[in-house]
mmCIF file of C-alpha atoms in Angstrom:
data_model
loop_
_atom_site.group_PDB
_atom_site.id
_atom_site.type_symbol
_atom_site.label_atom_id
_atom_site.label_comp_id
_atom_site.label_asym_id
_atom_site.label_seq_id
_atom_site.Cartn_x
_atom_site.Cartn_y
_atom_site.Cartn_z
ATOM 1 C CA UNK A 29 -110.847 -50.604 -42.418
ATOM 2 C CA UNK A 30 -108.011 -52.003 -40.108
ATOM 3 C CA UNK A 31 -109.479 -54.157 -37.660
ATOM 4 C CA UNK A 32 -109.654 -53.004 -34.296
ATOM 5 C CA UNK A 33 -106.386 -54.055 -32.266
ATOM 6 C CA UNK A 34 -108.653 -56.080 -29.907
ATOM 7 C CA UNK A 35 -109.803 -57.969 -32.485
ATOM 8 C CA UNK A 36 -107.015 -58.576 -34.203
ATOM 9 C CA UNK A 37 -104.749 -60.302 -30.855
ATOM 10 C CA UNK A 38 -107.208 -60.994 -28.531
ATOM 11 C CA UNK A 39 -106.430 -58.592 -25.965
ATOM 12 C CA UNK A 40 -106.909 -54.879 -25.620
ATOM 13 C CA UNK A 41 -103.523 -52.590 -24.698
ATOM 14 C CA UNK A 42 -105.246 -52.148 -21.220
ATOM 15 C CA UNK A 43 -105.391 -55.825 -20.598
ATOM 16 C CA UNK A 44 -101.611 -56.754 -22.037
ATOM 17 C CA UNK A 45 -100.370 -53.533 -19.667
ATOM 18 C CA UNK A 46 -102.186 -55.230 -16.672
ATOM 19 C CA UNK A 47 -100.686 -58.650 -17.458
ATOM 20 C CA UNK A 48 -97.234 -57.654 -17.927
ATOM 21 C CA UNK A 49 -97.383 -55.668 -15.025
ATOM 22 C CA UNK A 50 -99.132 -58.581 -12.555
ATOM 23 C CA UNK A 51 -96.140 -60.847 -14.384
ATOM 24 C CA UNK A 52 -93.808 -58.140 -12.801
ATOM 25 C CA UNK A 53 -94.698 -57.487 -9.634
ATOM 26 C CA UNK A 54 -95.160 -61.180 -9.424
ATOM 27 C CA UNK A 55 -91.732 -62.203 -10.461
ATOM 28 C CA UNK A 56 -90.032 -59.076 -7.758
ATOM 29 C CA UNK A 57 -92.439 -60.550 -4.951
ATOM 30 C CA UNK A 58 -90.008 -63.846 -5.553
ATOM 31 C CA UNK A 59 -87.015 -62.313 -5.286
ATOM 32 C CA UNK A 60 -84.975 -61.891 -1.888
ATOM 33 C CA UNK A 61 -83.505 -58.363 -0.941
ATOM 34 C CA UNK A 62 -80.068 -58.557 -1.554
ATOM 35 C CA UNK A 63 -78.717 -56.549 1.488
ATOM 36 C CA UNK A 64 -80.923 -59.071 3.359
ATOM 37 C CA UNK A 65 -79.450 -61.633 2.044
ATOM 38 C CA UNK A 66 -76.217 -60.847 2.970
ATOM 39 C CA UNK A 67 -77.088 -60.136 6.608
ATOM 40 C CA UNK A 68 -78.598 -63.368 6.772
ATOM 41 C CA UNK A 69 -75.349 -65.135 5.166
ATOM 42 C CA UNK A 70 -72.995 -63.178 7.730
ATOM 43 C CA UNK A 71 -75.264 -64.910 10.588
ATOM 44 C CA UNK A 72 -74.852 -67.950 9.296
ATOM 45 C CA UNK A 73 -71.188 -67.621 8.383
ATOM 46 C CA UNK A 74 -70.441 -66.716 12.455
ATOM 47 C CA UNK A 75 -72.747 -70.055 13.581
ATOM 48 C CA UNK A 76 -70.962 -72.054 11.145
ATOM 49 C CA UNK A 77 -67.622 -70.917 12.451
ATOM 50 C CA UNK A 78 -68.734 -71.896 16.159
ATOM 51 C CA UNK A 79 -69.467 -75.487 14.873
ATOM 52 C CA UNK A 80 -66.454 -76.191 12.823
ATOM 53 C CA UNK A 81 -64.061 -75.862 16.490
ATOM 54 C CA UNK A 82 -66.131 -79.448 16.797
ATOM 55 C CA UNK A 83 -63.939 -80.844 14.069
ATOM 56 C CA UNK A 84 -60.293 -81.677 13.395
ATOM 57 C CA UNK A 85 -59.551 -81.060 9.627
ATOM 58 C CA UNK A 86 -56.163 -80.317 6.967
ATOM 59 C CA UNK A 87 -55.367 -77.253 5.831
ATOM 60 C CA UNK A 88 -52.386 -77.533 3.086
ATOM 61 C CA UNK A 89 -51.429 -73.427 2.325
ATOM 62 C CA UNK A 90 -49.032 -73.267 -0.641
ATOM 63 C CA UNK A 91 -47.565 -69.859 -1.259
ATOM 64 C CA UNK A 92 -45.615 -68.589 -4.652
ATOM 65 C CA UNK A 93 -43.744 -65.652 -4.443
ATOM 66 C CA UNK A 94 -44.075 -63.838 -8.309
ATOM 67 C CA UNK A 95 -41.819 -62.456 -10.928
ATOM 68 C CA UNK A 96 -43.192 -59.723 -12.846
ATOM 69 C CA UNK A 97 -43.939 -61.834 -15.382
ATOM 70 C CA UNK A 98 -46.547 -63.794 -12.878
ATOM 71 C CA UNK A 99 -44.359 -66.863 -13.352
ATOM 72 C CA UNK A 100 -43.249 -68.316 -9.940
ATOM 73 C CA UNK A 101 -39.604 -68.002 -8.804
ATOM 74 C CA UNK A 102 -40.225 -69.476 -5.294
ATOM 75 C CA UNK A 103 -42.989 -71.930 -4.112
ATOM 76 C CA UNK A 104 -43.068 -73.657 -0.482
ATOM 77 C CA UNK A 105 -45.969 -75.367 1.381
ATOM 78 C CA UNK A 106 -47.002 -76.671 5.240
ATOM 79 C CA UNK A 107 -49.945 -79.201 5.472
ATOM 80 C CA UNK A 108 -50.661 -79.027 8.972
ATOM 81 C CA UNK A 109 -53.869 -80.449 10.843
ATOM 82 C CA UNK A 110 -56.053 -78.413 13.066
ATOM 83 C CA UNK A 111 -57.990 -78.997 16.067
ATOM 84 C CA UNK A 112 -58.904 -77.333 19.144
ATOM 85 C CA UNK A 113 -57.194 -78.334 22.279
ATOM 86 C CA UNK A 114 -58.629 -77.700 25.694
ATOM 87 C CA UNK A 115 -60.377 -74.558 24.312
ATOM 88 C CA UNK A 116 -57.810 -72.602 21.829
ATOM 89 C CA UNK A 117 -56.728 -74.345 18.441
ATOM 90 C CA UNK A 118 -53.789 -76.259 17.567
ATOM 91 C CA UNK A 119 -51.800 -77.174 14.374
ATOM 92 C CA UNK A 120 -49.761 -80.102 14.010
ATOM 93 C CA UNK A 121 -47.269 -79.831 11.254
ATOM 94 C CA UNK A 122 -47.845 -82.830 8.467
ATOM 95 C CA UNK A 123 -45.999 -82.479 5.439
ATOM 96 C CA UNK A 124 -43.333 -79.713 3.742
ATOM 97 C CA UNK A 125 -43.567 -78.481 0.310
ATOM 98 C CA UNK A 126 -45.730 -81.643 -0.335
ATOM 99 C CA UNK A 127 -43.510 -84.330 1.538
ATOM 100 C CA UNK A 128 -44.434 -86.206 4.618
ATOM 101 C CA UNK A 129 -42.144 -85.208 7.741
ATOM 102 C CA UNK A 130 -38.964 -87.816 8.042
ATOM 103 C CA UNK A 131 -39.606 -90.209 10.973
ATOM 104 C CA UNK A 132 -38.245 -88.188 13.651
ATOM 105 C CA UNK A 133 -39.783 -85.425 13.544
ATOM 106 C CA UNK A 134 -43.123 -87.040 12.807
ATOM 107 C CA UNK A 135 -42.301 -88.190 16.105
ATOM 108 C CA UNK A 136 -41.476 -84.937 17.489
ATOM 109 C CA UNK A 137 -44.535 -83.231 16.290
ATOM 110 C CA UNK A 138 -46.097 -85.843 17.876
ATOM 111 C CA UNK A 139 -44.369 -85.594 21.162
ATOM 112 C CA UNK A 140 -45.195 -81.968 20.881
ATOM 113 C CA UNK A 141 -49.387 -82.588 20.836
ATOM 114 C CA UNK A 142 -49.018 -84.673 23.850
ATOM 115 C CA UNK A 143 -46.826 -82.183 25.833
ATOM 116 C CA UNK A 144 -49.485 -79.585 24.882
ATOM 117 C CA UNK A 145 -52.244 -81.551 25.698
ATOM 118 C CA UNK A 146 -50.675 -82.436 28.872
ATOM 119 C CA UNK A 147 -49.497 -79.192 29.741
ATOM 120 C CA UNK A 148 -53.332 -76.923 28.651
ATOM 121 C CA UNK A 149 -54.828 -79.591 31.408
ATOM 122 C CA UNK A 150 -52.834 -78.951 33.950
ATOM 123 C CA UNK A 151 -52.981 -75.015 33.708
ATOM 124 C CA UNK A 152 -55.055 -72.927 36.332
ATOM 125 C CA UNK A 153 -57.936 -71.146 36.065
ATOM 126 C CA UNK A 154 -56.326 -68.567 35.260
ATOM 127 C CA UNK A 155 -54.116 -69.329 33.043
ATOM 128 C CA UNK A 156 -56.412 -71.245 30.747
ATOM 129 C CA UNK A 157 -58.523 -68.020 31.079
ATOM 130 C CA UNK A 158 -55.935 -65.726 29.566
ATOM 131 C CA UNK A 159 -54.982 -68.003 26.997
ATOM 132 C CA UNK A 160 -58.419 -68.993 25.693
ATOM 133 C CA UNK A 161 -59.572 -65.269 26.136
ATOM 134 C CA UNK A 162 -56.382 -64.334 23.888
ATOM 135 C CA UNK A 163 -57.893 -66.657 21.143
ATOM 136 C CA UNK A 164 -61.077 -65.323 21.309
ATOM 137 C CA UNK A 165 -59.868 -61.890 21.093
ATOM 138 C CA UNK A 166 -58.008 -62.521 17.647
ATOM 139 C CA UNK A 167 -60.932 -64.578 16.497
ATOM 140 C CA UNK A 168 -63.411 -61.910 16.764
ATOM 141 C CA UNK A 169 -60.723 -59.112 16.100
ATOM 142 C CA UNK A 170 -62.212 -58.982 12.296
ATOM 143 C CA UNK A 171 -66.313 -59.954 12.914
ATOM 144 C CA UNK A 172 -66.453 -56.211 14.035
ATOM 145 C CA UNK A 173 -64.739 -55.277 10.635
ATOM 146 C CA UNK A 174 -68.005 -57.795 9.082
ATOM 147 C CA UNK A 175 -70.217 -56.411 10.549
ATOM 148 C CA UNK A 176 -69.825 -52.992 8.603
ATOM 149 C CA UNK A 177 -70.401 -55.065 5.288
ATOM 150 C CA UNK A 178 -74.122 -54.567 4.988
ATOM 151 C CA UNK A 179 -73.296 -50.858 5.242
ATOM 152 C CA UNK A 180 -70.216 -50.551 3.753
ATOM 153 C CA UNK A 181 -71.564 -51.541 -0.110
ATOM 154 C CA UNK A 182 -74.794 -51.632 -2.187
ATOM 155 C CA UNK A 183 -75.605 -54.840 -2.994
ATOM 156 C CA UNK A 184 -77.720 -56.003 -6.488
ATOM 157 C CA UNK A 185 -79.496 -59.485 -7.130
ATOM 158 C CA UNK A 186 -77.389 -60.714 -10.105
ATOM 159 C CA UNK A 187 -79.311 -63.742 -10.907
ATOM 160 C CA UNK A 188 -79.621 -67.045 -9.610
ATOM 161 C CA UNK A 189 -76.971 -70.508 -10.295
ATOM 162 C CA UNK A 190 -75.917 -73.882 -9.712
ATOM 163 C CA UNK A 191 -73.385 -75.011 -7.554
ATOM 164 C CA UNK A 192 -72.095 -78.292 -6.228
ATOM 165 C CA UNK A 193 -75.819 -79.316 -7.372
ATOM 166 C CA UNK A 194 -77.376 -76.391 -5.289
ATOM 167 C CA UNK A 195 -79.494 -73.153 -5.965
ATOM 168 C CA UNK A 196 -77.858 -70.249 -4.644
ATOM 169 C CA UNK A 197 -78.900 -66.790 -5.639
ATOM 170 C CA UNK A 198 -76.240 -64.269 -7.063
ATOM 171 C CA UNK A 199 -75.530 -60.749 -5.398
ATOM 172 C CA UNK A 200 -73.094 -58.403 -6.693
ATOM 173 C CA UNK A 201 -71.234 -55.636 -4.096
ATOM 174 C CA UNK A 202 -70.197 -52.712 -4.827
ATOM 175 C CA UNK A 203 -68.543 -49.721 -2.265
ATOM 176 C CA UNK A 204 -71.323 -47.221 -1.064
ATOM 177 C CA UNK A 205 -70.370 -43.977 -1.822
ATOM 178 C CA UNK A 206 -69.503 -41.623 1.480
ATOM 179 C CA UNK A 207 -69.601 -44.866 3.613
ATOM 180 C CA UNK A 208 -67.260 -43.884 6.612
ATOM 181 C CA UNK A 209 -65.715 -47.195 7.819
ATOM 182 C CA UNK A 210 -66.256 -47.628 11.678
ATOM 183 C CA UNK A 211 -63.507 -49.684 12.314
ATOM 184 C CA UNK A 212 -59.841 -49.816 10.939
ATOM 185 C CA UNK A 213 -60.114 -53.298 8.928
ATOM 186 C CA UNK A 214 -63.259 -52.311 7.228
ATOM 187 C CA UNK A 215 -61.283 -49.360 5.411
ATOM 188 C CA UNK A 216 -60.526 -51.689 2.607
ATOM 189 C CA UNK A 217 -64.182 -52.378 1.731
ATOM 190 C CA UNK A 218 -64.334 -48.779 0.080
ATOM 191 C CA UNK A 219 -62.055 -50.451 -3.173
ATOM 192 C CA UNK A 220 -63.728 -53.634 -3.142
ATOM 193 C CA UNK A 221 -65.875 -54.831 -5.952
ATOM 194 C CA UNK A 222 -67.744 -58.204 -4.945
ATOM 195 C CA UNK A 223 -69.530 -61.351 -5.709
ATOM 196 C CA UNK A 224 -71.067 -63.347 -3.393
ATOM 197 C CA UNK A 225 -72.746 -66.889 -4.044
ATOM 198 C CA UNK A 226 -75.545 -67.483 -1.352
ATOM 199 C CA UNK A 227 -76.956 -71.101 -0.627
ATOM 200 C CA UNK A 228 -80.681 -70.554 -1.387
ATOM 201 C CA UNK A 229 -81.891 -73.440 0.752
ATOM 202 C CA UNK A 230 -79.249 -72.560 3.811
ATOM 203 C CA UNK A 231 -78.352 -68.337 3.567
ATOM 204 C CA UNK A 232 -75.228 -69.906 3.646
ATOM 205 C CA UNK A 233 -71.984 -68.149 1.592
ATOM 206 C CA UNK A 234 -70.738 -70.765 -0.519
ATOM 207 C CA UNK A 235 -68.280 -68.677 -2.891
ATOM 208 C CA UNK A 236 -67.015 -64.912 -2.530
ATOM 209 C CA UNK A 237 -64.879 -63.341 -4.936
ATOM 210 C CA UNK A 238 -63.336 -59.828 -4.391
ATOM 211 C CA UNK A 239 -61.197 -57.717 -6.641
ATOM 212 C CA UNK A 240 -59.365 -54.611 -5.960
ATOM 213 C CA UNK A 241 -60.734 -51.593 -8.222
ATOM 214 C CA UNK A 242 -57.979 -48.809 -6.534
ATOM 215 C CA UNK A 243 -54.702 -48.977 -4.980
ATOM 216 C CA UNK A 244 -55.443 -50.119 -0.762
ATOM 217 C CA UNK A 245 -52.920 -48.551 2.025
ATOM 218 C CA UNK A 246 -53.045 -50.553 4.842
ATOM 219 C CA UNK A 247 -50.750 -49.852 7.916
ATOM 220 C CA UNK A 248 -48.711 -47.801 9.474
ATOM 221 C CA UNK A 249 -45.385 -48.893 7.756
ATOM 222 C CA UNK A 250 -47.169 -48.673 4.713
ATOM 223 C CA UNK A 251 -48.144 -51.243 2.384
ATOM 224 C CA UNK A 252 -49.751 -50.896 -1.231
ATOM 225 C CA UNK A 253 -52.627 -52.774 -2.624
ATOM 226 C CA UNK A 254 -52.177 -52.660 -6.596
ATOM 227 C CA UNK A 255 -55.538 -52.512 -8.372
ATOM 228 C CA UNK A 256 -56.765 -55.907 -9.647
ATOM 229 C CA UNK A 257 -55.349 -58.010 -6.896
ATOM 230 C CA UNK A 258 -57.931 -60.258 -6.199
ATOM 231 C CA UNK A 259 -59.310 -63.198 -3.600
ATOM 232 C CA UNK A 260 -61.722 -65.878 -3.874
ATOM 233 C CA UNK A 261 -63.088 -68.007 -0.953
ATOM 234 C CA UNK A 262 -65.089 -71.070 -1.203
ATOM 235 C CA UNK A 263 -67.287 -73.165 0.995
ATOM 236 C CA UNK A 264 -68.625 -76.689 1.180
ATOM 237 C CA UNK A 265 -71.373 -78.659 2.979
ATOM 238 C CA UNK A 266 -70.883 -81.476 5.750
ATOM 239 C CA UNK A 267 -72.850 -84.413 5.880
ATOM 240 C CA UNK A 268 -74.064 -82.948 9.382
ATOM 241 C CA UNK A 269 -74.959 -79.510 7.723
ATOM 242 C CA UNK A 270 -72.205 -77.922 8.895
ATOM 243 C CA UNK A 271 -70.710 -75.314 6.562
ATOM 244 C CA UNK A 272 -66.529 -75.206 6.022
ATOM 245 C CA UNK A 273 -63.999 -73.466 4.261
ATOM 246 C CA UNK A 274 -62.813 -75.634 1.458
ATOM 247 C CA UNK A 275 -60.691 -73.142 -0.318
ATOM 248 C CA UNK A 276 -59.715 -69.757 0.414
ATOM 249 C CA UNK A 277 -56.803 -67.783 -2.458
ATOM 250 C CA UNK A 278 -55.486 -64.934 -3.098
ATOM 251 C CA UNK A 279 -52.864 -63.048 -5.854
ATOM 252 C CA UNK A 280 -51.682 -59.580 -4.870
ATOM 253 C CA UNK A 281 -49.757 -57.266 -6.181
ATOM 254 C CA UNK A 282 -48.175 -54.761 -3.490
ATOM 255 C CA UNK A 283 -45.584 -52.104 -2.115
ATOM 256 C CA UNK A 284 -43.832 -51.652 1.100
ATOM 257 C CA UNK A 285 -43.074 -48.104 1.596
ATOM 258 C CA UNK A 286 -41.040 -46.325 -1.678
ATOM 259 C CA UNK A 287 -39.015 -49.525 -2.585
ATOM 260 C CA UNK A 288 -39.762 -52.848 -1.879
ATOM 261 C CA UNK A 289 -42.463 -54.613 -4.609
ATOM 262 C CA UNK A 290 -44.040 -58.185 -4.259
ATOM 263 C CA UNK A 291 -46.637 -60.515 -6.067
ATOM 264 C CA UNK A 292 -47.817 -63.291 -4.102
ATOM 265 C CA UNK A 293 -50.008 -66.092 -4.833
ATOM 266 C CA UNK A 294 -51.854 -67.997 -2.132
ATOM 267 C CA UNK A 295 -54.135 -70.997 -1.850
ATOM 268 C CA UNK A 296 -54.818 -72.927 0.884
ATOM 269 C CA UNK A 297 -57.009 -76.168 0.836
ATOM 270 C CA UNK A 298 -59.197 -77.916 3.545
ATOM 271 C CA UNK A 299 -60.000 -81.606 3.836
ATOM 272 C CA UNK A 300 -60.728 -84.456 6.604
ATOM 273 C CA UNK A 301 -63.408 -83.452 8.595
ATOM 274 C CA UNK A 302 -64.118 -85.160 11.581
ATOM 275 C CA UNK A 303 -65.466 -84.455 14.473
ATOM 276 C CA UNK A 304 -62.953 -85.152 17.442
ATOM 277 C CA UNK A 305 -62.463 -88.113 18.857
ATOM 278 C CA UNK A 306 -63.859 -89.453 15.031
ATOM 279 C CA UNK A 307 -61.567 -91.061 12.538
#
């Protein structure tokens, strides 16, 4: 006779179903919602953002325009560094397609900061109202167009990596169906597939990747998203635990109206952080 099944591996089918399903509900109990996950990197994001207008930094953007072929017929580039001045930003023109400015207009760039400077101090009330307000109103133009993105997709825990020598947990994004965008930027988000790497330690979004899965129509003179354009954004971490952009790209394929067709490559960099006043 066949010995009993207990017998035989030590453990009765009641006791291995029990196990495996402690083991499971063990192994979920460690794992982070994903759509709460992604609030919580949002929040983060937007405090980061406050902190970085503490810092002057260099952003080099190079941009290729595309043959059909994807090879590049025309590339040009601007480093320029960024601060804020008296309470709106300001970008001060450092090199052109990769070559620092000639000497005199170094020196007029520089000329240019101090008039500026000079000129935001001496402003009224008023006047430094409007023109700070008129920042503020095109920086938070697009956070209402975030804050949809919790809604706007259904979001899966895709497994956990290492990055930069950090944990940071995996979370896929995909459109929701019959989500009705509340706001006119968010429209895109219904032909968006996502990836989003979150800083386990932090909540904080250290890579995103998007991709086009349908043609986009943005605009009123209407423009053309081809399927499969695609973006990537990537973050680092300051010694002060400050969160930064450190690389943000994009290659699209698109249409103006009947006619006119484009590819365009873009990638900008960011570098020398530093608190201002620091060197």
């Amino acid at each position: 006779m066949r010995p009993h099944s207990k017998a035989a591996s030590g453990l009765s089918w009641k006791q291995v179903s029990a196990s495996s399903l402690v083991f499971l509900l063990a192994f979920a109990a460690g794992q982070p919602d994903a759509r709460e996950l992604v609030r919580k990197a949002l929040a983060a994001w937007d405090a980061s953002q406050a902190r970085l207008e503490q810092y002057v930094y260099v952003e080099r953007d190079e941009a290729r325009e595309l043959d059909d072929h994807d090879q590049a017929r025309k590339v040009t580039s601007r480093t320029h560094e960024l601060r804020m001045l008296e309470g709106s930003p300001y970008r001060r023109l450092l090199e052109r397609d990769g070559k620092p400015l000639p000497a005199n207009e170094k020196e007029l760039q520089d000329a240019f900061l101090k008039d500026n400077t000079d000129k935001r101090k001496k402003e009224s009330k008023e006047e430094r109202a409007k023109r700070i307000g008129e920042w503020e109103h095109k920086r938070d133009r697009f956070k209402v167009a975030l804050r949809e993105i919790p809604d706007a997709f259904d979001f899966q825990l895709a497994g956990e990596e290492t990055l930069n020598g950090r944990k940071v947990w995996v979370v896929a994004a995909t459109p929701k169906k019959g989500y009705e965008p509340k706001d006119r930027y968010a429209r895109p988000f219904s032909e968006l597939n996502s990836r989003l790497w979150i800083d386990q330690q932090e909540n904080q979004l250290v890579k995103m990747t998007s991709e086009a899965r349908d043609v986009i129509s943005i605009g009123l003179i209407l423009v053309r998203i081809a399927a499969g354009s695609r973006a990537e954004v990537v973050q680092e971490r300051l010694a002060d635990g400050t969160w930064a952009p450190k690389r943000i790209w994009y290659r699209i394929s698109a249409r103006i109206g009947l006619f006119r067709k484009f590819h365009i490559e873009d990638e900008s960099l960011y570098w020398g952080y530093h608190r201002s006043g620091q060197m």
